[in-house]
Coordinates of C-alpha atoms and ligand atoms in Angstrom, one line a residue:
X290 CA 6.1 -60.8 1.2
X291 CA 3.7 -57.8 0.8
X292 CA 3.7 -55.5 3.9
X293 CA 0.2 -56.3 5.6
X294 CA -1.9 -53.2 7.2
X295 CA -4.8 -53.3 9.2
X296 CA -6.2 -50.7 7.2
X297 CA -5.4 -49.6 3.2
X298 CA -7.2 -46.6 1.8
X299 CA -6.8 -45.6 -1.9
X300 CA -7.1 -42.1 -2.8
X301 CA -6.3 -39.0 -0.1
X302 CA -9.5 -37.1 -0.6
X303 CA -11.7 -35.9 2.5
X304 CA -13.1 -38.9 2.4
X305 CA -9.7 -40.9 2.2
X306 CA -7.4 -39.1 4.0
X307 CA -10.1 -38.5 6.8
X308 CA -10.7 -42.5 7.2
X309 CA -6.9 -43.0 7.2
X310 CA -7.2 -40.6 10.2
X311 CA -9.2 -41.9 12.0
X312 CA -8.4 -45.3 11.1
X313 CA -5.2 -44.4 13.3
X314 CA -6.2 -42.4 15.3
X315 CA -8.2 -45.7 16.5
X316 CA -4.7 -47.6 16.7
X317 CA -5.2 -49.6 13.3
X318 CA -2.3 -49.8 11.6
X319 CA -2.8 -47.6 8.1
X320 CA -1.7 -46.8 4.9
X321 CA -3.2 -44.4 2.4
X322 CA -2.2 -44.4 -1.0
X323 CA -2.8 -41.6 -3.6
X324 CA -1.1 -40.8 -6.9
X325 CA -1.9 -36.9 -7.6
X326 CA 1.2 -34.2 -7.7
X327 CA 0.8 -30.9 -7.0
X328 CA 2.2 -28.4 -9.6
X329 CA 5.7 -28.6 -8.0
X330 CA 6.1 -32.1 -8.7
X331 CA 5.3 -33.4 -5.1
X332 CA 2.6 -35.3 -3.6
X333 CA -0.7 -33.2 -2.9
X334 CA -3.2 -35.5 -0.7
X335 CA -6.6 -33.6 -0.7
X336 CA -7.9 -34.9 -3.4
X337 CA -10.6 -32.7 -5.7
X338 CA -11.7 -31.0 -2.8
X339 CA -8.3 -29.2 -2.1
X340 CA -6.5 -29.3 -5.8
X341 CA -8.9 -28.5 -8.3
X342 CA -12.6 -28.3 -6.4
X343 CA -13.7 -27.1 -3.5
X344 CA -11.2 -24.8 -2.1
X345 CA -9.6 -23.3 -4.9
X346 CA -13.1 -22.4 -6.5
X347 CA -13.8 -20.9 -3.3
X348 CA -10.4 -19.0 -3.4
X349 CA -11.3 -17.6 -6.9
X350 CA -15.1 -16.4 -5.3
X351 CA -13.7 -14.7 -2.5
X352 CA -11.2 -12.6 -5.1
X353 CA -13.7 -12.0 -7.5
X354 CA -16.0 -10.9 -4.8
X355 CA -13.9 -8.1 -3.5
X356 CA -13.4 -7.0 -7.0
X357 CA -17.0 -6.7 -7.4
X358 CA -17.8 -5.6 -4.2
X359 CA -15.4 -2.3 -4.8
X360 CA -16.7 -1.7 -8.2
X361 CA -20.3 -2.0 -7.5
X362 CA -21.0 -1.6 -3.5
X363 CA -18.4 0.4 -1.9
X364 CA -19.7 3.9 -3.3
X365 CA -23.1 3.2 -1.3
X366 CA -21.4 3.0 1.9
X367 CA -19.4 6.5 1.2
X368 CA -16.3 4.7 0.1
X369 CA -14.6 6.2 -3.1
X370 CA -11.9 4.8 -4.6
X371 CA -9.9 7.1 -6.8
X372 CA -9.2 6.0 -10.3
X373 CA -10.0 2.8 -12.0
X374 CA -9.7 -0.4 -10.2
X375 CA -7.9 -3.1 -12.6
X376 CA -7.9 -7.1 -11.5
X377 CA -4.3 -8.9 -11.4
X378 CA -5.6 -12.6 -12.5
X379 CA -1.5 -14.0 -11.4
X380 CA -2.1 -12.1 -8.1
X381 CA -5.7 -14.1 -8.0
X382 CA -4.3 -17.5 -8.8
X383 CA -1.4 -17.4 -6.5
X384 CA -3.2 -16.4 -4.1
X385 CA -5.1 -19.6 -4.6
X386 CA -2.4 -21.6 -5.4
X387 CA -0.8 -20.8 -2.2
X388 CA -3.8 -21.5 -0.5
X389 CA -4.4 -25.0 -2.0
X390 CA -0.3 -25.3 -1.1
X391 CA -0.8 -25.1 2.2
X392 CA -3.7 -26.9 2.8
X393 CA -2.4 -30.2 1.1
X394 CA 0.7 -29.8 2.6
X395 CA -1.3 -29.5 6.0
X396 CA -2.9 -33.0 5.4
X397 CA 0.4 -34.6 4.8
X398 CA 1.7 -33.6 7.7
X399 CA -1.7 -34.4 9.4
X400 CA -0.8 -37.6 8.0
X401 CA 2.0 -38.0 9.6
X402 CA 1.4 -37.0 12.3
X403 CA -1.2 -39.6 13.3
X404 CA 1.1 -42.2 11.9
X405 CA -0.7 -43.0 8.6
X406 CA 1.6 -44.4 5.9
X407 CA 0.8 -41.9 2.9
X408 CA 2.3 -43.6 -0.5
X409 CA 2.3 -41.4 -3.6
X410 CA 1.1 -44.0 -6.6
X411 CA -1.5 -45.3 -8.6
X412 CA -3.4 -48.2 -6.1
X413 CA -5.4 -51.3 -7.7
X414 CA -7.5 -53.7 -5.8
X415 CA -6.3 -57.0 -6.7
X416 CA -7.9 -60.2 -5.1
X417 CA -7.8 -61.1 -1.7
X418 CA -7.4 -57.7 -0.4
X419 CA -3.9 -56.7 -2.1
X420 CA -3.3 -53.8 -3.6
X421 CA -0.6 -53.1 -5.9
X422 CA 0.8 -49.6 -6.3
X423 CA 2.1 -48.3 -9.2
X424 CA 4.5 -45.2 -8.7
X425 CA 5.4 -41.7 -10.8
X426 CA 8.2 -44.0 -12.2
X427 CA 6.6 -47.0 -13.4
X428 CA 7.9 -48.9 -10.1
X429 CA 5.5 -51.2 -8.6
X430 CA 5.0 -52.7 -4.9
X431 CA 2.4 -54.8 -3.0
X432 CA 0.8 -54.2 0.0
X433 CA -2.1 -56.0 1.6
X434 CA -4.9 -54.8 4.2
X435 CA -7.3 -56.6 6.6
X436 CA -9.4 -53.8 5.5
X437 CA -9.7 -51.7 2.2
X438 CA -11.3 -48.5 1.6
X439 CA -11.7 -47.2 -1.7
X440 CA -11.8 -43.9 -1.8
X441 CA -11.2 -43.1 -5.6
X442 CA -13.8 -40.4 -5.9
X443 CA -14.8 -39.0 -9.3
X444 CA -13.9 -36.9 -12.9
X445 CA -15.6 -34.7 -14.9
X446 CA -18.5 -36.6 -17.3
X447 CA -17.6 -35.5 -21.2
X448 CA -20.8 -35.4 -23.5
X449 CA -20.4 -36.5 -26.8
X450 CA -18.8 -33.5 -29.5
X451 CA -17.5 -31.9 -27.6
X452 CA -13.7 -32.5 -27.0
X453 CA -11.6 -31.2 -23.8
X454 CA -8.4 -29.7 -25.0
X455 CA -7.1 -28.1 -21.8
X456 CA -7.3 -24.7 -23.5
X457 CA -10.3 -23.9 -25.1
X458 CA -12.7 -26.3 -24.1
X459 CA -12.1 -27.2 -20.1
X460 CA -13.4 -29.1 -17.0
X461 CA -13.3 -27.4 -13.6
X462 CA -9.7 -27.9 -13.8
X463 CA -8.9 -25.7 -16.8
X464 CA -11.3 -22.9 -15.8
X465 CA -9.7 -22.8 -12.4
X466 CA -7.0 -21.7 -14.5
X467 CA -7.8 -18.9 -16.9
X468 CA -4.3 -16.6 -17.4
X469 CA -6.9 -13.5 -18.2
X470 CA -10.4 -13.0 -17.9
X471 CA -12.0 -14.5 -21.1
X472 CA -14.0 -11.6 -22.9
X473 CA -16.9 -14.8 -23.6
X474 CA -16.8 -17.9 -21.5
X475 CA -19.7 -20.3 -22.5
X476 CA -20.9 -23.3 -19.9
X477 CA -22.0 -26.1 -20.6
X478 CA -24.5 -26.8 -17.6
X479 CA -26.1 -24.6 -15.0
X480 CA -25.6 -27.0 -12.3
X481 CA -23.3 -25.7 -9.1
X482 CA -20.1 -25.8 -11.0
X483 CA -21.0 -23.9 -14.2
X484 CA -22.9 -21.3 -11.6
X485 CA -20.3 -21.3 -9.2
X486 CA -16.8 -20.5 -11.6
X487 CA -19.7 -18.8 -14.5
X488 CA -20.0 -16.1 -11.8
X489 CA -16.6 -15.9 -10.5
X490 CA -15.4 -15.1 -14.1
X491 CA -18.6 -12.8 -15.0
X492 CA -17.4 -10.8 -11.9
X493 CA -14.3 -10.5 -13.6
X494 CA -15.4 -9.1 -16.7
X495 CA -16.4 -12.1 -19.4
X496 CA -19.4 -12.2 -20.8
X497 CA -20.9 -15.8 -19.4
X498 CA -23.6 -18.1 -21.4
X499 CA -25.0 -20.8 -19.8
X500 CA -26.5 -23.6 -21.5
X501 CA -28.9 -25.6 -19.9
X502 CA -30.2 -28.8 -21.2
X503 CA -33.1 -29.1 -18.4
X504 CA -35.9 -26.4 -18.4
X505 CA -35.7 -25.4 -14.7
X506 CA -32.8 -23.9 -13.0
X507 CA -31.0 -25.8 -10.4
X508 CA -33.8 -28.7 -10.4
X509 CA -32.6 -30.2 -7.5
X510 CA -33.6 -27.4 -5.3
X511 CA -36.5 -26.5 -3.7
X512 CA -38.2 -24.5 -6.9
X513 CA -38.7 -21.3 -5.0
X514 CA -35.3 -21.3 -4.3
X515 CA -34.9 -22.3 -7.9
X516 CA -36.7 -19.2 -9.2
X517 CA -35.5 -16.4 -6.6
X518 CA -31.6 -18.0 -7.7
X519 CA -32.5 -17.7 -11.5
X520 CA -34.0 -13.7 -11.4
X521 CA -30.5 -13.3 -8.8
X522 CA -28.1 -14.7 -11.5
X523 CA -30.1 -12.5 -14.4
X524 CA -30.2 -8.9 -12.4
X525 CA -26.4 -10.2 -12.2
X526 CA -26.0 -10.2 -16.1
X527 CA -25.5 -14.3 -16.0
X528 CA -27.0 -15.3 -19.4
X529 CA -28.3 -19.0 -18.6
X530 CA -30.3 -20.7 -21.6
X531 CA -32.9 -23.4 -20.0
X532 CA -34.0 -26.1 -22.1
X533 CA -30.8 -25.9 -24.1
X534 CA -28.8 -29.6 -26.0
X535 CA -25.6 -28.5 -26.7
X536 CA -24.9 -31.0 -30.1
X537 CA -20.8 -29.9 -30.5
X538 CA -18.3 -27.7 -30.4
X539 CA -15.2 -26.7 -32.2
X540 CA -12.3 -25.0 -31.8
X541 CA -11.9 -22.5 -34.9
X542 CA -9.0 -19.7 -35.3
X543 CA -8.6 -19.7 -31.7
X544 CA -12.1 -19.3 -31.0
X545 CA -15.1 -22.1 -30.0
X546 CA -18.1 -22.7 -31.8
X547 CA -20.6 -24.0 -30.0
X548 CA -24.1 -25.6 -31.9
X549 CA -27.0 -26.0 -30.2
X550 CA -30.5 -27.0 -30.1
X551 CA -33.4 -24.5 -28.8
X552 CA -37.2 -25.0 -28.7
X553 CA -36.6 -22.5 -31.8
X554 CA -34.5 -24.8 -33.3
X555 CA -30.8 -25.2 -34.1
X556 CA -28.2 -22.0 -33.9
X557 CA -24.7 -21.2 -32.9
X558 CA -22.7 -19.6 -30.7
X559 CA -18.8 -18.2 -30.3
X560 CA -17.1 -17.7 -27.4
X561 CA -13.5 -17.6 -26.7
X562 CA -13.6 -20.7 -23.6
X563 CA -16.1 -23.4 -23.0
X564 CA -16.7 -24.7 -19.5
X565 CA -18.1 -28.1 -19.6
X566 CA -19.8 -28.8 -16.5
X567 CA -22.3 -31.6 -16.4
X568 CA -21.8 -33.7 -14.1
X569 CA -19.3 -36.0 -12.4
X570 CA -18.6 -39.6 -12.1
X571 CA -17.0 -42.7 -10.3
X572 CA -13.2 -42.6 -10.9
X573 CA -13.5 -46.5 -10.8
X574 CA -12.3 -47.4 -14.6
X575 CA -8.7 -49.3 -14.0
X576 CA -9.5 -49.3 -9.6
X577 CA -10.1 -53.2 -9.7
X578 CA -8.3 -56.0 -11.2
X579 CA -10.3 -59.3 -12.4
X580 CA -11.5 -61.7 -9.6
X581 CA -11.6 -59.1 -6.3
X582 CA -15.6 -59.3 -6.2
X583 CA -16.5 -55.8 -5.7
X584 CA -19.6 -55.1 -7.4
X585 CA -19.5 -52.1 -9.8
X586 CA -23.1 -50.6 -11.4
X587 CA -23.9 -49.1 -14.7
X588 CA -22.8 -45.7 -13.6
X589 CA -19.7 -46.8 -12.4
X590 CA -19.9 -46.6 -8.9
X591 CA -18.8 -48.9 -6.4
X592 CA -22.2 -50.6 -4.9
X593 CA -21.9 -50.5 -1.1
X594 CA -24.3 -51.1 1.4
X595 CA -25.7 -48.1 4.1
X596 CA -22.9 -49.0 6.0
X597 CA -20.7 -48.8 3.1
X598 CA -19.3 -52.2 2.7
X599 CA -19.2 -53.3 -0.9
X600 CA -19.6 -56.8 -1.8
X601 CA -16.5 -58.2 -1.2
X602 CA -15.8 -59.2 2.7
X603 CA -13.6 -56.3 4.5
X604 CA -13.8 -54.2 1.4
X605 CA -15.3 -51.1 2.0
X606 CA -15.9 -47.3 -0.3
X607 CA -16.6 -43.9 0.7
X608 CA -17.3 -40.5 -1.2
X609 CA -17.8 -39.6 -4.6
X610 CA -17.1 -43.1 -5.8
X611 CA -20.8 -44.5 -4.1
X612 CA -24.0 -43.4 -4.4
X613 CA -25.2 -39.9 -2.7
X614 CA -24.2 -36.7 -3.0
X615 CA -21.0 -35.8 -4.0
X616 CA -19.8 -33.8 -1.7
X617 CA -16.7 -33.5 0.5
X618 CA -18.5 -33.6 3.6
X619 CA -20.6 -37.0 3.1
X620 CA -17.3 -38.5 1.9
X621 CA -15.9 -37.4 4.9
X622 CA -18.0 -38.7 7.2
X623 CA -18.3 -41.3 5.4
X624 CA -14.2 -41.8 5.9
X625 CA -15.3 -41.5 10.2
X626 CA -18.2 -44.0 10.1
X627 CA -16.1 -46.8 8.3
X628 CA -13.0 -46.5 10.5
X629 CA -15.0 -46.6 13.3
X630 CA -17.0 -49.6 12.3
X631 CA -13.9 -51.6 11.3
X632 CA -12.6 -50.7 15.2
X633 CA -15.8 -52.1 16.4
X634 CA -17.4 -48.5 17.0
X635 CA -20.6 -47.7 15.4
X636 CA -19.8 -45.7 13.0
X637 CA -23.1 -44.0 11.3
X638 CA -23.6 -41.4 8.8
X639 CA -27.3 -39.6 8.2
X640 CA -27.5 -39.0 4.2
X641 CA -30.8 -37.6 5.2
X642 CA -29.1 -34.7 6.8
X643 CA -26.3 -33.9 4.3
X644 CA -26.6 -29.8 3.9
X645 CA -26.0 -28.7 0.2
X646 CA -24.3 -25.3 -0.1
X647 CA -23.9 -23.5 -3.6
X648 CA -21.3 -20.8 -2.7
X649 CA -22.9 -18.3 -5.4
X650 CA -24.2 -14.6 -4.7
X651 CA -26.5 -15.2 -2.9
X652 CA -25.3 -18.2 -1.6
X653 CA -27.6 -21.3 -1.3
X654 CA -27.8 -24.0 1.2
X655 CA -30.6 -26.4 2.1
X656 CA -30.8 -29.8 3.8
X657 CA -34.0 -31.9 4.0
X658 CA -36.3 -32.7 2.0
X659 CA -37.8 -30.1 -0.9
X660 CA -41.1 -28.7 -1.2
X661 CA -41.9 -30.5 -4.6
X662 CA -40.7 -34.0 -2.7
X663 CA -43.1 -33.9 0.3
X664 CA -45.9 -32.6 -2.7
X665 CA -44.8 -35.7 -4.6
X666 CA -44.6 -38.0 -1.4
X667 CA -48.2 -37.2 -0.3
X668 CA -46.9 -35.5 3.0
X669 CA -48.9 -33.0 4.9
X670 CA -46.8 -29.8 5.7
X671 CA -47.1 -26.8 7.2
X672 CA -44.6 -23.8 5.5
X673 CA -42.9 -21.3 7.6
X674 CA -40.4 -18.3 5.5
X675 CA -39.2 -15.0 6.2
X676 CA -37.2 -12.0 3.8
X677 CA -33.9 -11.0 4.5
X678 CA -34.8 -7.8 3.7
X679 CA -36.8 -7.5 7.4
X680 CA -34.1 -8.2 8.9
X681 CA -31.9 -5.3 10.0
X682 CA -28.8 -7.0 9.4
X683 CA -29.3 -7.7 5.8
X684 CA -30.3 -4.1 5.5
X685 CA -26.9 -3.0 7.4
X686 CA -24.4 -5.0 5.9
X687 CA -26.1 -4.1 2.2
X688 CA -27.0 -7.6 1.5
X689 CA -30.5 -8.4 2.3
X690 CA -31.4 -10.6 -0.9
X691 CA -33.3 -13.7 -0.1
X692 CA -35.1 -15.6 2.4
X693 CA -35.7 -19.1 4.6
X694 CA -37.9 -21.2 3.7
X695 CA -38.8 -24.1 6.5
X696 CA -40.8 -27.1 5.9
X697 CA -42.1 -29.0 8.8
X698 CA -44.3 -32.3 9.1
X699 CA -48.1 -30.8 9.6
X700 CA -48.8 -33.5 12.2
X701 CA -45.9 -33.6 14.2
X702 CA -44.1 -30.0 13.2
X703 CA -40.8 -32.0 12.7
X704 CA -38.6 -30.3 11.0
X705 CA -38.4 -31.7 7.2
X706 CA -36.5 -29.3 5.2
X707 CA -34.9 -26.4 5.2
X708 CA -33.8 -23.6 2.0
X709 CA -32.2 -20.9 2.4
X710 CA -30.7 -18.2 -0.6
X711 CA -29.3 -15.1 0.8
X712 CA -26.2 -13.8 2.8
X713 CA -24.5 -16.8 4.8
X714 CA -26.5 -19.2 3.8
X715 CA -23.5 -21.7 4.2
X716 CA -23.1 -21.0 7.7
X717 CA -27.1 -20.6 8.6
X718 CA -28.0 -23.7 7.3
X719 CA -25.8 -25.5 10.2
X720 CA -29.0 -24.8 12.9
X721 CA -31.1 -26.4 10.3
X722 CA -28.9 -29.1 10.3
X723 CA -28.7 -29.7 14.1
X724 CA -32.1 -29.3 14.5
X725 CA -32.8 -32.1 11.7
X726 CA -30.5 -34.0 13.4
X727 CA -31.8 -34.1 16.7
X728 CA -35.5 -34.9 15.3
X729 CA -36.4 -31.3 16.3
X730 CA -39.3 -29.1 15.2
X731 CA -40.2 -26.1 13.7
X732 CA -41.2 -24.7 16.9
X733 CA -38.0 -25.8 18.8
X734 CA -36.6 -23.3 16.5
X735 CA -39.4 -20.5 17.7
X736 CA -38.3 -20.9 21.0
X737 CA -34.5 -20.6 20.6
X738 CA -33.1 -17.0 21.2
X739 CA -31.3 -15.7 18.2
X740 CA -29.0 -12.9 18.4
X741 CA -30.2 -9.5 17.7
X742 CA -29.4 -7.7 15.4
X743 CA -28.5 -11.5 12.9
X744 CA -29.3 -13.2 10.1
X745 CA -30.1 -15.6 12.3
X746 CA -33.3 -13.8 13.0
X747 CA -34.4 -14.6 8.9
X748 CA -34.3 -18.8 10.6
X749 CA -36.3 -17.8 13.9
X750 CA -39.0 -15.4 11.8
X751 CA -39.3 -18.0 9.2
X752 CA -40.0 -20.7 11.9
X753 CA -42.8 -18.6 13.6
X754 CA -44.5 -17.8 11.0
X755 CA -44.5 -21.7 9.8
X756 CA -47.2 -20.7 12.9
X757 CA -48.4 -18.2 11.5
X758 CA -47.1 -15.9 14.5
X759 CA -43.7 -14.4 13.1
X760 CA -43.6 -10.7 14.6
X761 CA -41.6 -8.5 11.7
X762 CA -43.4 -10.2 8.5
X763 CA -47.5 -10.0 7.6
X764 CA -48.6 -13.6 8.6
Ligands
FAD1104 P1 -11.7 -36.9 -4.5 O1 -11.6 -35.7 -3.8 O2 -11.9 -36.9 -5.9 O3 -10.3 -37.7 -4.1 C1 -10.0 -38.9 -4.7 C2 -8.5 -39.0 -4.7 O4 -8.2 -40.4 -5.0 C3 -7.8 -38.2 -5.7 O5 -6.8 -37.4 -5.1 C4 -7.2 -39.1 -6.7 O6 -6.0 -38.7 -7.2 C5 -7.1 -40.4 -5.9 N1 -7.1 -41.6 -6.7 C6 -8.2 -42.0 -7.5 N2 -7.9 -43.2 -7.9 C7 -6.7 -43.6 -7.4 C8 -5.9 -44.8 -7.5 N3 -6.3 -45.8 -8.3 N4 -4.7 -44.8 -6.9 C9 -4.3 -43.7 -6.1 N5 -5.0 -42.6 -6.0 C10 -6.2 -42.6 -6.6 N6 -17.9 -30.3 -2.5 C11 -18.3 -29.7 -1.3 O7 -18.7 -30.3 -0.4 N7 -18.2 -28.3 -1.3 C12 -17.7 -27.6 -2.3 O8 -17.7 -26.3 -2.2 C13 -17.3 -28.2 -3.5 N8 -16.8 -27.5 -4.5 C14 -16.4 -28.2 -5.6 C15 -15.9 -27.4 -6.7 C16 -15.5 -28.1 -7.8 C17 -14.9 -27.2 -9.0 C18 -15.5 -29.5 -7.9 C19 -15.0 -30.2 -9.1 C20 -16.0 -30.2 -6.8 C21 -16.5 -29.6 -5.7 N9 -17.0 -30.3 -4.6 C22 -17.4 -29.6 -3.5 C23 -17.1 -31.8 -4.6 C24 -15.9 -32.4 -3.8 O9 -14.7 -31.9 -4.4 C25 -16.0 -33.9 -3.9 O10 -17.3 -34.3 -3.4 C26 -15.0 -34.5 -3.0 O11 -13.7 -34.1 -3.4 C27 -15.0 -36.0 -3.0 O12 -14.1 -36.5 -2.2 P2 -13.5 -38.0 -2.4 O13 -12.4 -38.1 -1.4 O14 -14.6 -39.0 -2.6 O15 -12.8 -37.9 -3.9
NAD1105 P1 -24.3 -30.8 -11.5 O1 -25.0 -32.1 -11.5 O2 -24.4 -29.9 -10.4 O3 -24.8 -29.9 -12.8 C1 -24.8 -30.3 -14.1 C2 -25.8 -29.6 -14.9 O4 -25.6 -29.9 -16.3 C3 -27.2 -30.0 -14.6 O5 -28.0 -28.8 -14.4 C4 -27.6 -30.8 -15.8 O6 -29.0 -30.7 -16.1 C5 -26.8 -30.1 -16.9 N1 -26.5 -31.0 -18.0 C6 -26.2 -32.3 -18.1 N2 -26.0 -32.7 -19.3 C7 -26.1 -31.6 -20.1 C8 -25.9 -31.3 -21.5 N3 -25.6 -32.3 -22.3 N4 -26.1 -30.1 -22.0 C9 -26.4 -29.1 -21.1 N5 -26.6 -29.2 -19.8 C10 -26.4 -30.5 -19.3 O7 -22.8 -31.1 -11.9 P2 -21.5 -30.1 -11.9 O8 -21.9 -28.7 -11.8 O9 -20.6 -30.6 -13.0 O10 -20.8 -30.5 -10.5 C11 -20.6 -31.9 -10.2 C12 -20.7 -32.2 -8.8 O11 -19.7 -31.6 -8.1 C13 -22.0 -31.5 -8.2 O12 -23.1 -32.3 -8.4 C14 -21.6 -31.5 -6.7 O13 -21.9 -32.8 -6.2 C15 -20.1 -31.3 -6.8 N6 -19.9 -29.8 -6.5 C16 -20.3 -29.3 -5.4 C17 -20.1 -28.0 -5.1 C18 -20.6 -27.4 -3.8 O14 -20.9 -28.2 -2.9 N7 -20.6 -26.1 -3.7 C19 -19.5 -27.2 -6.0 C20 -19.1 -27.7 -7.2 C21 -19.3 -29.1 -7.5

């Protein structure tokens, strides 16, 4: 007999492992099953998020930062540094390395510490809610749940011509990876990955192309954020090609030739890695055995309703492998709502409130809706923004690129959306959040005291003068 759980999760991202969490942490009875090895051989929970995606890329940032900041900034603030400064890349990745280390090794023991059964293997839905597991060895066991939640989340997409090869040609992965700076790294896609790792290596020293299929940067943003972000990256020496169809690439004398169609018609280009970056999808291909009735769509994903129940009765998915935004923190409270509804809680997540946060320089954040969607939607809004060059923080700290852009209902001033690129974006755009959240307005944020001297102030100003009344910016 298979051992029976109230609760099986497969895959130990942050939105698997969280749901296992809490799934204990509500006294259910859990297991939570996920195959991935770190590079010493042992189970890494985490997922994308803490391997190969979120944190790492954010380790790699932070290094390449620095290295930037002391070559290009430090001399303004009366710092010299003697001599040339060089960049250690194996000091850089094991620095991240040990970072992503000991944060999957913090989940395990998270894991066990609430009690959760973590099973390194490969998990497959089979009917009637079993799921057979498949370890490192080829060894397989069953296990059964009164509840699953699949929590697969997603790979990188491949376009056609273009083969990965691990070395040359990479996904997020590989260029995570680099053991030197590559004098010319080409991207394929300007979308948050390519812009993301494109500018921690163009910090570094390559020479970074970005090809583009669509004709507007970051089309998914607000398009004066869009703009401001595109003349950022080009002062910064990023080369990004809109309007660009890559047709192939191959790898030639240890070197990658990339052909591509422009508006001026076809042409090549050489460069010594390729970053393919266009996208992600499902990681739902071999997840579900004939007969389990979970509905899967065209793109792959797992259909689920908005309480994220799929069609089959107790079977439930979270994260990158459903519809939304793939991002670790809708996954993860995703992984919160669900365990909570299968204890009887109402467990509720607000996609209308997930916060976006591009962890470029400037960083970008925004949450709500865009100004081109309330335009296309026929909504009536009034437009509040505000420079962080008038604040006197930007101007202190030598970062005052950027501004806050706040859209609020014309009728009712609720607050609709909010876009911010500048310093600390990532963090500011939690008070647009909480104010979204709570139904609040624009003026709700007018009346709220913000520190002075902040960047705070850039959210307050930019709410005033959705009033017209802002104090340090013309009206
Ligand atoms: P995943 O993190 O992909 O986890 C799924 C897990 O399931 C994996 O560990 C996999 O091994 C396991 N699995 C899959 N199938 C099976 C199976 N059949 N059996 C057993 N195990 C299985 N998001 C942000 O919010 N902020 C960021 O800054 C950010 N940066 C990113 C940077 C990069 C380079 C990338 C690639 C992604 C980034 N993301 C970021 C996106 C984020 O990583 C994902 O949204 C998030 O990891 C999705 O979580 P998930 O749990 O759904 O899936
Ligand atoms: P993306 O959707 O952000 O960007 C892909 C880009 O590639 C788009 O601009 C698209 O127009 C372009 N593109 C698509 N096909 C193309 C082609 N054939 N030729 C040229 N360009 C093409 O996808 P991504 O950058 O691969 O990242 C995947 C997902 O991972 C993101 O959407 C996001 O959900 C998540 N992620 C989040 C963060 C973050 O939160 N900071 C960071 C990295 C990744």
């Amino acid at each position: 007999m298979s051992e029976h759980f109230d609760v099986v999760v497969v895959g130990a991202g942050p939105a698997g492992y969280v749901a296992a969490i809490r799934a204990a942490q509500l006294g259910l009875k859990t297991a939570c099953i996920d195959e991935r090895l770190g590079k010493d051989g042992k189970p890494a929970p985490g997922g994308t998020c803490l391997n190969v995606g979120c944190i790492p890329s954010k380790a790699l940032l932070d290094s390449s930062k620095h290295y930037h900041h002391v070559q290009h900034q430090y001399a303004a603030h009366g710092i010299n540094i003697a001599g040339p400064v060089s960049m250690d890349v194996d000091t850089m990745l094991e620095r991240k390395n040990k970072i992503v280390k000991q944060l999957t090794g913090g989940v395990t023991q998270l894991l066990k510490a609430n009690k959760v059964e973590f099973i390194c293997g490969r998990g497959r839905l089979l009917p009637e809610r079993q799921v057979q597991i498949t370890d490192a060895d080829g060894e397989q066991r069953q296990i059964s749940g009164e509840h699953i939640i699949l929590a697969a989340g997603s790979i990188p997409v491949a376009i056609p011509n273009v083969e990965f090869d691990g070395r040359y040609i990479v996904d997020n992965e590989g260029a995570l990876e680099f053991g030197q700076v590559p004098q010319r790294l080409g991207v394929i896609g300007a979308g948050v990955i390519g812009l993301e790792l494109g500018s921690v290596w163009k910090r570094l020293g390559s020479e970074v192309i970005l090809l583009e299929a669509l004709d507007d940067l970051l089309a998914a943003a607000d398009k004066d954020v869009g703009k401001a972000a595109g003349r950022e990256f080009k002062k910064q020496g990023l080369d990004i090609r809109l309007g660009t169809l890559v047709q192939g690439a191959q790898i030639v004398n240890g070197e990658v030739i990339v052909t591509l169609e422009t508006k001026d018609g076809q042409e090549s280009i050489t460069v010594d890695r390729l970053l393919v970056a266009v996208g992600r999808k499902a990681n739902t291909a071999e997840l579900l055995a004939e007969g389990t009735g979970v509905n899967i769509n065209q793109r792959g994903q797992i259909e689920v309703d908005d309480h994220c129940r799929t069609s089959a009765e107790n079977v439930w998915a979270i994260g990158d492998a459903v519809r939304g935004p793939m991002l670790a923190h809708k996954g993860s409270e995703e992984g919160i709502a669900v365990a909570e509804t299968i204890a009887g809680q109402a467990g509720h997540i607000n996609l209308e409130t997930v916060p976006w946060v591009i962890y470029t320089d400037p960083e970008i954040a925004w949450v709500g809706k865009t100004e081109q969607e309330l335009q296309e939607a026929g909504i009536d809004y009034s437009s509040g923004s505000f420079p962080f060059a008038a604040t006197g923080r930007g101007l202190a700290m030598g970062d005052a690129t950027g501004m806050v852009k706040l859209l609020a209902d014309a009728e009712t001033d609720r607050l609709l959306g909010a876009h911010i690129i500048g310093p600390n974006a990532s963090e500011l755009i939690a008070e647009c959040v909480v104010t979204m959240e709570f139904a609040g307005c624009a003026e709700d944020l007018a009346r709220i005291v913000h520190a002075h001297p902040t960047l705070s102030e850039a959210v307050h100003e930019a709410a005033l003068n959705a009033d017209k009344r802002a104090i340090h910016r013309v009206n």
